[in-house]
Tab-separated table of C-alpha atoms and ligand atoms in Angstrom:
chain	number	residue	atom	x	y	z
A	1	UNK	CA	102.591	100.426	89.010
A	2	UNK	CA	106.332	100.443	88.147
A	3	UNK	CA	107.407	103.774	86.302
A	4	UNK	CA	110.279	104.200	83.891
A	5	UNK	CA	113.504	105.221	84.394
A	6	UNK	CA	112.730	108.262	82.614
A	7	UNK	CA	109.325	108.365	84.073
A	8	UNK	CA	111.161	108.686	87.516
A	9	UNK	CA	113.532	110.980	86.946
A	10	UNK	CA	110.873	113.595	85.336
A	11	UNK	CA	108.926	113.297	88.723
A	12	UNK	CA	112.918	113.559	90.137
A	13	UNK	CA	113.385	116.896	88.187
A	14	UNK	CA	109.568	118.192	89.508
A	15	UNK	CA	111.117	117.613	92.926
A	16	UNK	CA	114.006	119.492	92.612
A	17	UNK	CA	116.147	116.490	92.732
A	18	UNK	CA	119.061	116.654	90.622
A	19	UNK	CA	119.309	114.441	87.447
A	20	UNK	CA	121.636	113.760	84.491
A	21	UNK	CA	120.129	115.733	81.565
A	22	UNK	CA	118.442	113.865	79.231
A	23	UNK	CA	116.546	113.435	75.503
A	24	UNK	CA	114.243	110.240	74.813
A	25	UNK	CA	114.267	108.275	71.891
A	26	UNK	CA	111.005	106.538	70.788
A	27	UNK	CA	111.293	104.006	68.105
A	28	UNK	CA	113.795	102.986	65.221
A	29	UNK	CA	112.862	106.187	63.396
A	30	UNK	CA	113.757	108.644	66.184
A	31	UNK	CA	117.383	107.629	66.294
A	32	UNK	CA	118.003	109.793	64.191
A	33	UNK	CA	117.515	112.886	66.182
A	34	UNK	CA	120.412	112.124	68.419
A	35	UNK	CA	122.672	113.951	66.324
A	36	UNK	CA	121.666	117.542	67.009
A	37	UNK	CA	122.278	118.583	70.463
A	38	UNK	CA	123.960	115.827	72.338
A	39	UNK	CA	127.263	116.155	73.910
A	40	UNK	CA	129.815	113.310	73.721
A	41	UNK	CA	130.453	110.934	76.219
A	42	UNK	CA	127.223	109.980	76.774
A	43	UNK	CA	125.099	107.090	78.053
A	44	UNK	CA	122.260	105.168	76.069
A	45	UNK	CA	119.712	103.374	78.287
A	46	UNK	CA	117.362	100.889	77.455
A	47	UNK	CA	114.117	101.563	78.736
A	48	UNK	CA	112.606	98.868	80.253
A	49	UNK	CA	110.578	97.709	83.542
A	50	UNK	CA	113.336	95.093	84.597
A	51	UNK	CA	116.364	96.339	86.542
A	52	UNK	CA	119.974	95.161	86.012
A	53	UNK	CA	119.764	96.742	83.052
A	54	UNK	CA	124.081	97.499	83.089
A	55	UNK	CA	124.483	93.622	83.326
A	56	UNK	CA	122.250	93.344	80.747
A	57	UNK	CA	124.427	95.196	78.070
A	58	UNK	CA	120.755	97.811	78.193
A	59	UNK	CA	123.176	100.847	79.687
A	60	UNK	CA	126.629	102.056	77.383
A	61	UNK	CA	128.443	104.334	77.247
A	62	UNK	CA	129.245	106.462	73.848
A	63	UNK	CA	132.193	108.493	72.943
A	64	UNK	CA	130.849	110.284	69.443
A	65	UNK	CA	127.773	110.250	67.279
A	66	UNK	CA	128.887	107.488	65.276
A	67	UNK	CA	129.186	105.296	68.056
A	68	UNK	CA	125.667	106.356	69.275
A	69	UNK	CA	123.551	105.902	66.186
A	70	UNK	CA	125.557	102.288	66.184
A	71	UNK	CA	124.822	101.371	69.199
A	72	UNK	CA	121.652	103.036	69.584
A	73	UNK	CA	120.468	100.628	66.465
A	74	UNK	CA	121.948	97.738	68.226
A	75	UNK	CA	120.025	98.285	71.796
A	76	UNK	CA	116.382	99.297	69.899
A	77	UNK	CA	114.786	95.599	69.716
A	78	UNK	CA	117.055	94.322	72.252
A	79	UNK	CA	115.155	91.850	74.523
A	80	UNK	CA	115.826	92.243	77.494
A	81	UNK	CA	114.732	89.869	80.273
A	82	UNK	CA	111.378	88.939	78.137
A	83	UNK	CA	111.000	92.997	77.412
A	84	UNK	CA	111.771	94.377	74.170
A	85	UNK	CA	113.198	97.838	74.394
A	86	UNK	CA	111.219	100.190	72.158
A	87	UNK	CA	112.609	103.619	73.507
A	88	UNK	CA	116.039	104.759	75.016
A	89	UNK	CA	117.151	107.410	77.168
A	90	UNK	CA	120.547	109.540	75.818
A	91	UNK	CA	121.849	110.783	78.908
A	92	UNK	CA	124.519	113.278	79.808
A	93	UNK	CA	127.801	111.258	81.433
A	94	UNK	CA	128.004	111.900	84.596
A	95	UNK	CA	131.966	111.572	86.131
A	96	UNK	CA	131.539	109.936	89.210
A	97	UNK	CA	133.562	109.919	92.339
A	98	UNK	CA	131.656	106.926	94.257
A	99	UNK	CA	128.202	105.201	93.443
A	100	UNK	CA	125.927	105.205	96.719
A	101	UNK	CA	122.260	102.766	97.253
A	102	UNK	CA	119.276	105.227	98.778
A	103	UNK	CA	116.125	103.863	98.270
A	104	UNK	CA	112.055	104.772	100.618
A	105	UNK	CA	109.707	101.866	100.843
A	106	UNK	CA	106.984	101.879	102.802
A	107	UNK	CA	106.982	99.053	105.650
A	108	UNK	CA	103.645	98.127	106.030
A	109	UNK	CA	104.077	96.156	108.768
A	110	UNK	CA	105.801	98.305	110.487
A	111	UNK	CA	103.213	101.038	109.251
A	112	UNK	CA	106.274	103.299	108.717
A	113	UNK	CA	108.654	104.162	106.032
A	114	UNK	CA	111.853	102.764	105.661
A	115	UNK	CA	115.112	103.992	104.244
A	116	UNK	CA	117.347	101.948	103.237
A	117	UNK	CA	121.640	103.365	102.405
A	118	UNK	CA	124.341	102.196	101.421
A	119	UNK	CA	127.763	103.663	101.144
A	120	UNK	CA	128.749	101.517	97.818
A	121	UNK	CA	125.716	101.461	95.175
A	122	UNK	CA	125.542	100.866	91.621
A	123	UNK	CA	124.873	96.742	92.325
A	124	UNK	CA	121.362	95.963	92.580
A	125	UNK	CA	120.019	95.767	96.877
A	126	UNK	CA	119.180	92.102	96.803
A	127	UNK	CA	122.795	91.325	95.859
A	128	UNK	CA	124.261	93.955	98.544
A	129	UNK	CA	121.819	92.586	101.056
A	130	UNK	CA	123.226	89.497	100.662
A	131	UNK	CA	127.057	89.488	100.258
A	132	UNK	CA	127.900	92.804	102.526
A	133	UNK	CA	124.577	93.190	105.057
A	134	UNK	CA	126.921	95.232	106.942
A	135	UNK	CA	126.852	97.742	104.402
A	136	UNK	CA	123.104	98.651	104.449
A	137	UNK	CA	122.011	100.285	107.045
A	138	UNK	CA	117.962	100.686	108.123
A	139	UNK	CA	116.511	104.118	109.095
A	140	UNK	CA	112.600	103.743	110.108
A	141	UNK	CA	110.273	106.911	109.922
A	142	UNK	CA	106.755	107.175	110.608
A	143	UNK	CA	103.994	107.837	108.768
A	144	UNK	CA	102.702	111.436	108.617
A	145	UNK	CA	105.559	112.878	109.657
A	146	UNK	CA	108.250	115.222	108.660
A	147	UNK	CA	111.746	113.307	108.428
A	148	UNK	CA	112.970	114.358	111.236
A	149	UNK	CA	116.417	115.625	111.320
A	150	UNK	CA	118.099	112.822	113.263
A	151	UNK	CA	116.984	110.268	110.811
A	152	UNK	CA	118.423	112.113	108.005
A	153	UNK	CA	121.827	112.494	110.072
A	154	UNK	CA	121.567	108.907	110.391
A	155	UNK	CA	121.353	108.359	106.441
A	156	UNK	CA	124.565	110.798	105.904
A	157	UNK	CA	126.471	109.021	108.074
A	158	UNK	CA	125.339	105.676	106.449
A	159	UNK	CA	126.227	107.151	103.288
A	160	UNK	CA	129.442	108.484	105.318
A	161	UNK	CA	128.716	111.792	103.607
A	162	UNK	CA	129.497	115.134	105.930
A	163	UNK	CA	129.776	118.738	105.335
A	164	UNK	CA	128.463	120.162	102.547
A	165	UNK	CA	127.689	116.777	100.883
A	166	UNK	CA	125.739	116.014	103.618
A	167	UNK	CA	123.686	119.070	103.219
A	168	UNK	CA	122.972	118.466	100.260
A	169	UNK	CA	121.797	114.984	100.823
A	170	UNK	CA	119.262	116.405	103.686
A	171	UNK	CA	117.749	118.359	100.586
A	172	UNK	CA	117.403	115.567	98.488
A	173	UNK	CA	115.986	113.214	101.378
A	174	UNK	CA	113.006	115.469	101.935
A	175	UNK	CA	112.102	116.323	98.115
A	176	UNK	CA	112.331	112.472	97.540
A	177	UNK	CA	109.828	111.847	101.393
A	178	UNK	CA	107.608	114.868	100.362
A	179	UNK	CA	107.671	115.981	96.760
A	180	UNK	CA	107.702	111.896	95.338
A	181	UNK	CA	106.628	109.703	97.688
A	182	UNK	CA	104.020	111.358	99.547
A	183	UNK	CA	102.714	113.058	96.983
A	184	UNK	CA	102.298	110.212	94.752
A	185	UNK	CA	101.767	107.866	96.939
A	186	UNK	CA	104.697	105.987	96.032
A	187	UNK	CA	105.536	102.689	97.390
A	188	UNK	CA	109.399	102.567	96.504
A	189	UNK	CA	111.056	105.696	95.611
A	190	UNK	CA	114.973	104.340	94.750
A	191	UNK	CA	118.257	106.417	93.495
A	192	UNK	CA	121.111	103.279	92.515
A	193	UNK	CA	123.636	104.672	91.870
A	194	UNK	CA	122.789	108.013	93.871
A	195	UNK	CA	126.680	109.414	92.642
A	196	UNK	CA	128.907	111.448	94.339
A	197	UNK	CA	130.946	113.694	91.923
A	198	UNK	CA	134.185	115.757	92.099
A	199	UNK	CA	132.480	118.759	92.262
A	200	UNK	CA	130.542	117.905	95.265
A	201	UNK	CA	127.353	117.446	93.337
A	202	UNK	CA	124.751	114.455	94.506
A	203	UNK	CA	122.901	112.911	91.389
A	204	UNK	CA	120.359	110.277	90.548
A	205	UNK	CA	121.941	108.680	88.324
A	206	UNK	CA	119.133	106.030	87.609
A	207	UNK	CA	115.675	106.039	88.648
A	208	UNK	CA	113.836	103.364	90.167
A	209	UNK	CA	109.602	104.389	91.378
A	210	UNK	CA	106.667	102.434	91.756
A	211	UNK	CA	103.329	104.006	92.818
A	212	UNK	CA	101.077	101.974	95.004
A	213	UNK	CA	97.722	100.248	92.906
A	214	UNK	CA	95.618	102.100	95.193
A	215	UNK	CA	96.678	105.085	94.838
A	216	UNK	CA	93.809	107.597	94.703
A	217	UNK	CA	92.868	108.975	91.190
A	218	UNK	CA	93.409	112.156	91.372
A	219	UNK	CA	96.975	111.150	91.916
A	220	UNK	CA	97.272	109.499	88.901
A	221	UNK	CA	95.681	112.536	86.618
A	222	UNK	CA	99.075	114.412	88.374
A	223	UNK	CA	100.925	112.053	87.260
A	224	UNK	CA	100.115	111.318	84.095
A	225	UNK	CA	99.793	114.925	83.543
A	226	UNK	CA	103.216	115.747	84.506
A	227	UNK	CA	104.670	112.821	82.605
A	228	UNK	CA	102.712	114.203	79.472
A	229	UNK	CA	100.487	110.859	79.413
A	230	UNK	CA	96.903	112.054	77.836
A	231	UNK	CA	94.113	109.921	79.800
A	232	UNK	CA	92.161	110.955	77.204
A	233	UNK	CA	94.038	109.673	74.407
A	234	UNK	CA	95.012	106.200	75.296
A	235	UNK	CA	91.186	105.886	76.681
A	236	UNK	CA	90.127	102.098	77.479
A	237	UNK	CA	88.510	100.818	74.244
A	238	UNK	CA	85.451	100.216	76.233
A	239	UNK	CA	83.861	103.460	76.767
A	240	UNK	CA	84.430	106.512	74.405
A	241	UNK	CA	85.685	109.422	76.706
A	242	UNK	CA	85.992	112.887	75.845
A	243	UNK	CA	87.227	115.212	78.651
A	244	UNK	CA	85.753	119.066	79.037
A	245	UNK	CA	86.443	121.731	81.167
A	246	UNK	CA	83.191	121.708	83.111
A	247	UNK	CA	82.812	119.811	86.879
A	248	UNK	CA	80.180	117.398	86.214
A	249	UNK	CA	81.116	114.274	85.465
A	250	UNK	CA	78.630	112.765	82.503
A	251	UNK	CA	78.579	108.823	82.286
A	252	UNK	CA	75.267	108.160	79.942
A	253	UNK	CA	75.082	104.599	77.602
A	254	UNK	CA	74.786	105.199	73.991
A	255	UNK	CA	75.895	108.601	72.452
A	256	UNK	CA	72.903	110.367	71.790
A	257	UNK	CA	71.741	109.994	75.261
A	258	UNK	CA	74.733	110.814	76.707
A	259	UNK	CA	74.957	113.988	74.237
A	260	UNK	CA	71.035	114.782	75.659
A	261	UNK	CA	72.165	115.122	78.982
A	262	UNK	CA	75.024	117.155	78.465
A	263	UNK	CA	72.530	119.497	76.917
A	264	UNK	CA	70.107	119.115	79.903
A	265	UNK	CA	73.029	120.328	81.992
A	266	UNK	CA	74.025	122.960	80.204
A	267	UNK	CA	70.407	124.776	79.711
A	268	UNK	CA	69.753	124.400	83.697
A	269	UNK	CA	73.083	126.281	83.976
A	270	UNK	CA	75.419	123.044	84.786
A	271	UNK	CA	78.654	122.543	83.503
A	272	UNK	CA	79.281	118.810	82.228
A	273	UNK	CA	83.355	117.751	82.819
A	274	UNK	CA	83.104	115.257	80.257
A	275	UNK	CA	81.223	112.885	77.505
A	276	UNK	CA	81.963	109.511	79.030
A	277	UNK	CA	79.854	106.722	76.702
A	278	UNK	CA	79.671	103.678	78.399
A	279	UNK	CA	78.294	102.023	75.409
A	280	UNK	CA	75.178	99.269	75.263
A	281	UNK	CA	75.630	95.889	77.609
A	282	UNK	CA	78.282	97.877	79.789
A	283	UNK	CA	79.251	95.481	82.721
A	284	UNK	CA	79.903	96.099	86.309
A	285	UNK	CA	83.671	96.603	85.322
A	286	UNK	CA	83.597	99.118	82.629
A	287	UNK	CA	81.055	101.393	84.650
A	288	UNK	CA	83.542	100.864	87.594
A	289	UNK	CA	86.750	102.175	85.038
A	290	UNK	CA	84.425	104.639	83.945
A	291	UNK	CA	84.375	106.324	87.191
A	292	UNK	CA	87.748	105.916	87.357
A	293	UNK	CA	88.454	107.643	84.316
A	294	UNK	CA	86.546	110.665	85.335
A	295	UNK	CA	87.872	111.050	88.916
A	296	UNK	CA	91.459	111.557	87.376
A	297	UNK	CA	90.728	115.209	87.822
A	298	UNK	CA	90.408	116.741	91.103
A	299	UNK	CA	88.001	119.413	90.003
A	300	UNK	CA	85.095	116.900	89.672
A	301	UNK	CA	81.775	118.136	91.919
A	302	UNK	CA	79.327	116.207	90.936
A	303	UNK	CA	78.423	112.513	88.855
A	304	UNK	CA	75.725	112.278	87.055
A	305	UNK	CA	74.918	108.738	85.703
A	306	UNK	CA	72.373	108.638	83.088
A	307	UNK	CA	71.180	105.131	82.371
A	308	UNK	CA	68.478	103.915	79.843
A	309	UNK	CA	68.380	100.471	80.420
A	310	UNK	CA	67.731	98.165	76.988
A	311	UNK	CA	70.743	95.821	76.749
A	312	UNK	CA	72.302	97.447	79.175
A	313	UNK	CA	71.027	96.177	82.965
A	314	UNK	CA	70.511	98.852	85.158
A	315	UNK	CA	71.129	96.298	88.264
A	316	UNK	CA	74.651	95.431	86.507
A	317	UNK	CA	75.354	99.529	86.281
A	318	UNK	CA	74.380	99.589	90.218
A	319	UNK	CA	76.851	97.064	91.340
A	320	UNK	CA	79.201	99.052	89.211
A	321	UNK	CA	78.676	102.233	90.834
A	322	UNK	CA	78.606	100.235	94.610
A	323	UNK	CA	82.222	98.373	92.970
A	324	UNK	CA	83.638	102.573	92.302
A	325	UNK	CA	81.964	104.152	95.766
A	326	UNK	CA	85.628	104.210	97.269
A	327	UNK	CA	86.940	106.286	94.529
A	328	UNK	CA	84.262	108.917	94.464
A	329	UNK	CA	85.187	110.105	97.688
A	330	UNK	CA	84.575	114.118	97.737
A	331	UNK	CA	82.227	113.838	94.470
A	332	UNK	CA	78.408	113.943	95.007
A	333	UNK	CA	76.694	111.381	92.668
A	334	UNK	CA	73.099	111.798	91.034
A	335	UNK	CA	72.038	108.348	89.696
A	336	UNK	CA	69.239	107.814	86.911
A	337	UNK	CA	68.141	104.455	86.482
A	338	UNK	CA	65.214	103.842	84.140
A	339	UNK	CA	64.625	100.336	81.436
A	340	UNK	CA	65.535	97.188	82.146
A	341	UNK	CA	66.123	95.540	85.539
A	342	UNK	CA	65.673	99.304	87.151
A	343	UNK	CA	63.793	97.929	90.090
A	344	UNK	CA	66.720	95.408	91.419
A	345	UNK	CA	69.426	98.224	90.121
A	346	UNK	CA	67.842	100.822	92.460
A	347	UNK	CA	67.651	98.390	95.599
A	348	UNK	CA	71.284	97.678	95.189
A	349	UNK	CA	71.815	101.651	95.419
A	350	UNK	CA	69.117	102.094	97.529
A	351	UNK	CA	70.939	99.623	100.144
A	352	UNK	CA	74.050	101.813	99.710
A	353	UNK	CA	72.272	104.613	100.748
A	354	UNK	CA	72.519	106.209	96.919
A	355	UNK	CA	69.286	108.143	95.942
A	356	UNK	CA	67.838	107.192	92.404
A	357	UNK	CA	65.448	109.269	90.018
A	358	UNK	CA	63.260	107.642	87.019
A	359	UNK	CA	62.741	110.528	85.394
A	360	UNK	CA	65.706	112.500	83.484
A	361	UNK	CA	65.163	116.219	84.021
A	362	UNK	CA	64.470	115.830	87.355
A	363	UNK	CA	68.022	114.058	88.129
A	364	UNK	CA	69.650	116.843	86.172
A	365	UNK	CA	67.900	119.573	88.394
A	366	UNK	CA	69.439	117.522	91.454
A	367	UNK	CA	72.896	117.594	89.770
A	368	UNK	CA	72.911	121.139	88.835
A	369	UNK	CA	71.721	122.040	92.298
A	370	UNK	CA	73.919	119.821	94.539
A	371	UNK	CA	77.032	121.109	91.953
A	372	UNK	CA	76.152	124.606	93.075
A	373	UNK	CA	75.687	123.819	96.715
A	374	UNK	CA	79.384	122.220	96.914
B	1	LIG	P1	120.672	99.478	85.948
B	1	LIG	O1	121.768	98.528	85.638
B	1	LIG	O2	119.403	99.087	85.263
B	1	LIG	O3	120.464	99.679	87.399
B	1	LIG	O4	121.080	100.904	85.269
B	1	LIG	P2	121.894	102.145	85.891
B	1	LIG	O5	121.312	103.369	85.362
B	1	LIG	O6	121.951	102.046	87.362
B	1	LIG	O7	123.334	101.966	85.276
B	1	LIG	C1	124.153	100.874	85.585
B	1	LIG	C2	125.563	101.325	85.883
B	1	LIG	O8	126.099	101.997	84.783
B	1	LIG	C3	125.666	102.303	87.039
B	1	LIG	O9	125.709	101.686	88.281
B	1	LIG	C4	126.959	103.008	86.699
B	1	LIG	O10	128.052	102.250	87.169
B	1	LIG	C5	127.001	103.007	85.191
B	1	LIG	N1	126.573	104.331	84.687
B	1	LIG	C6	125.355	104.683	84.246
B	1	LIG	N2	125.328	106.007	83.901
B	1	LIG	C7	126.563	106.479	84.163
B	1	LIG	C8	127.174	107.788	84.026
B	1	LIG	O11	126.588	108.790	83.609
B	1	LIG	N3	128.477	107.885	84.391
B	1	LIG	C9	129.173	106.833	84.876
B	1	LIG	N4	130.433	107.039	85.238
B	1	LIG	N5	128.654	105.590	85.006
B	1	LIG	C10	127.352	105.426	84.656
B	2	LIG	MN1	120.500	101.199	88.713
């Protein structure tokens, strides 16, 4: 999952890593709030997925609110690359001294981390890889590890950064290992232009994060939490979700059943987490993003799946529960399987090692109970 620019440079600020101050603009009609507030020169950035972005006329620079509500109308639509740019960044101008590449991947190869610096940034890697290799130099670190403080010497001198600059950059290599990429489970965490300024200062200047696709769940209710995405909101069309504070997760089909068991919870003294409706006919795949969906929270103790089979098959719910096992991980799960196909639904789970019930109350005692016990 590629991120933003903006995206980034929120988890950036979370880290402690310096960025260029910043408002977003969403949409034609928000142009308009660029007036209030915005000191002059500044930069307007498309945002969109595709990099080269300053080649692409999608970065400029503004000298006074005319010339940013101009050219602010001229960049909203833009296409750029096959995207259309429906929201722009108005950033503070940064004066900068020299432009510098500093990018973590993760090798997996190598089953290490690699940095990769550069001395002169601003042009994308690809290009810098190939007409001054010289330039970029490769600093491995292993998984699990702290960086240790040779590597990060290493990087400074790549970056031929010393003193105090260089302190600084030992800062901002550990918030960007620890406080982004580990903790998110990024894949690519990259700073191009990372600038140097005249005041010493070390900013990422653009933002450049994707987060590996199988990254755990929980992970991505952090994220989306701290970049102000509501899972709940933009909620798949296929299953109605409503989140609640409780730490049972609910996943019934239809909405009075799923309402009844949230009831049954409650009046044996459970707590449900959620209404999650997975709706009548629910395939393998929607029962699988159901669980998904749920296990965005850490705080999740227990699953309790609550299926009347009718159109829905209760074999074609199993196989979607066997498809999610991987992300339940710490979660206990209490499966109810009664209606149609129930017999080849609870062999599947039954193979898998899953305990079924038939009857209702009696699952709901087990989830209350094994909720308590965790
Ligand atoms: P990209 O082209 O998509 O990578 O977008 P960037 O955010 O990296 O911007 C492209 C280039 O615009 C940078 O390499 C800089 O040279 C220039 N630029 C962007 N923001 C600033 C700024 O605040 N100050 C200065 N001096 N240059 C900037
Ligand atoms: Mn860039």
């Amino acid at each position: 999952m590629r991120l933003y620019e903006y995206e980034g440079k929120i988890m950036f600020r979370a880290a402690g890593i310096d960025v260029p101050s910043f408002m977003m603009i969403k949409g034609e009609e928000e142009i308009g709030k660029i007036i209030p507030g915005v000191s002059f020169p500044a930069v307007l950035k498309a945002q969109v997925l595709t990099g080269g972005r300053g080649k692409s006329g999608g970065v400029k620079v503004v000298k006074d609110q005319a010339e940013a509500l101009a050219t602010a109308r001229q960049l909203m639509g833009l296409r750029i690359k096959g995207e259309t740019v429906d929201s722009l960044m108005v950033s503070e101008y940064i004066d900068i001294t020299r432009e510098m590449y500093l990018s973590i991947t993760v090798d997996r190869s190598k089953r290490s981390y690699l940095i990769l610096a550069s001395p002169t940034g601003g042009i994308d890697i690809e290009s810098l890889v190939k007409d001054n290799p010289e330039k970029v130099s490769r600093i491995y670190i292993n998984p699990g590890e702290i960086m240790a403080d040779y590597a990060k010497r290493k990087v400074a001198k790549a970056l031929m950064l010393s003193g105090n600059e260089a302190s600084l950059l030992f800062d901002l290599l550990n918030r960007m290992f620890n406080d982004v990429m580990k903790k998110y489970q990024a894949d690519l965490v990259e700073i191009n232009p990372l600038a140097l300024t005249k005041d010493g200062r070390l900013i990422a200047v653009d933002s450049k994060v994707t987060i590996d696709d199988n990254v755990q769940p929980s992970i991505i209710g952090q994220l989306e939490r701290l970049l102000g995405r509501n899972p709940s909101e933009n909620a798949d069309e296929r299953f109605k979700y409503v989140q609640l504070d409780g730490n049972i997760g609910v996943i019934g089909n239809g909405a009075g059943l799923t309402m009844a068991t949230m009831d049954l919870l409650k009046s044996l003294g459970g707590s449900p987490a959620d209404f999650l409706d997975i709706g009548g006919g629910a395939d393998k795949e929607v029962v699988n993003e159901a669980f998904k969906r749920i296990l965005e929270r850490d705080d999740i103790k227990t699953i309790f799946v609550n299926i009347l089979g009718g159109i829905t098959r209760c074999d074609e719910v199993a196989g979607g529960l066997i498809a999610a096992l991987s992300t339940v991980k710490d979660a206990k799960l209490v499966v109810r399987l009664s209606g149609t196909n129930e017999e080849e639904g609870r062999k599947i789970l039954k193979d898998a090692g899953i305990a079924t019930y038939g009857d209702m109350l009696e699952a709901a005692r087990a989830a209350v109970s094994l909720t308590r016990e965790s």
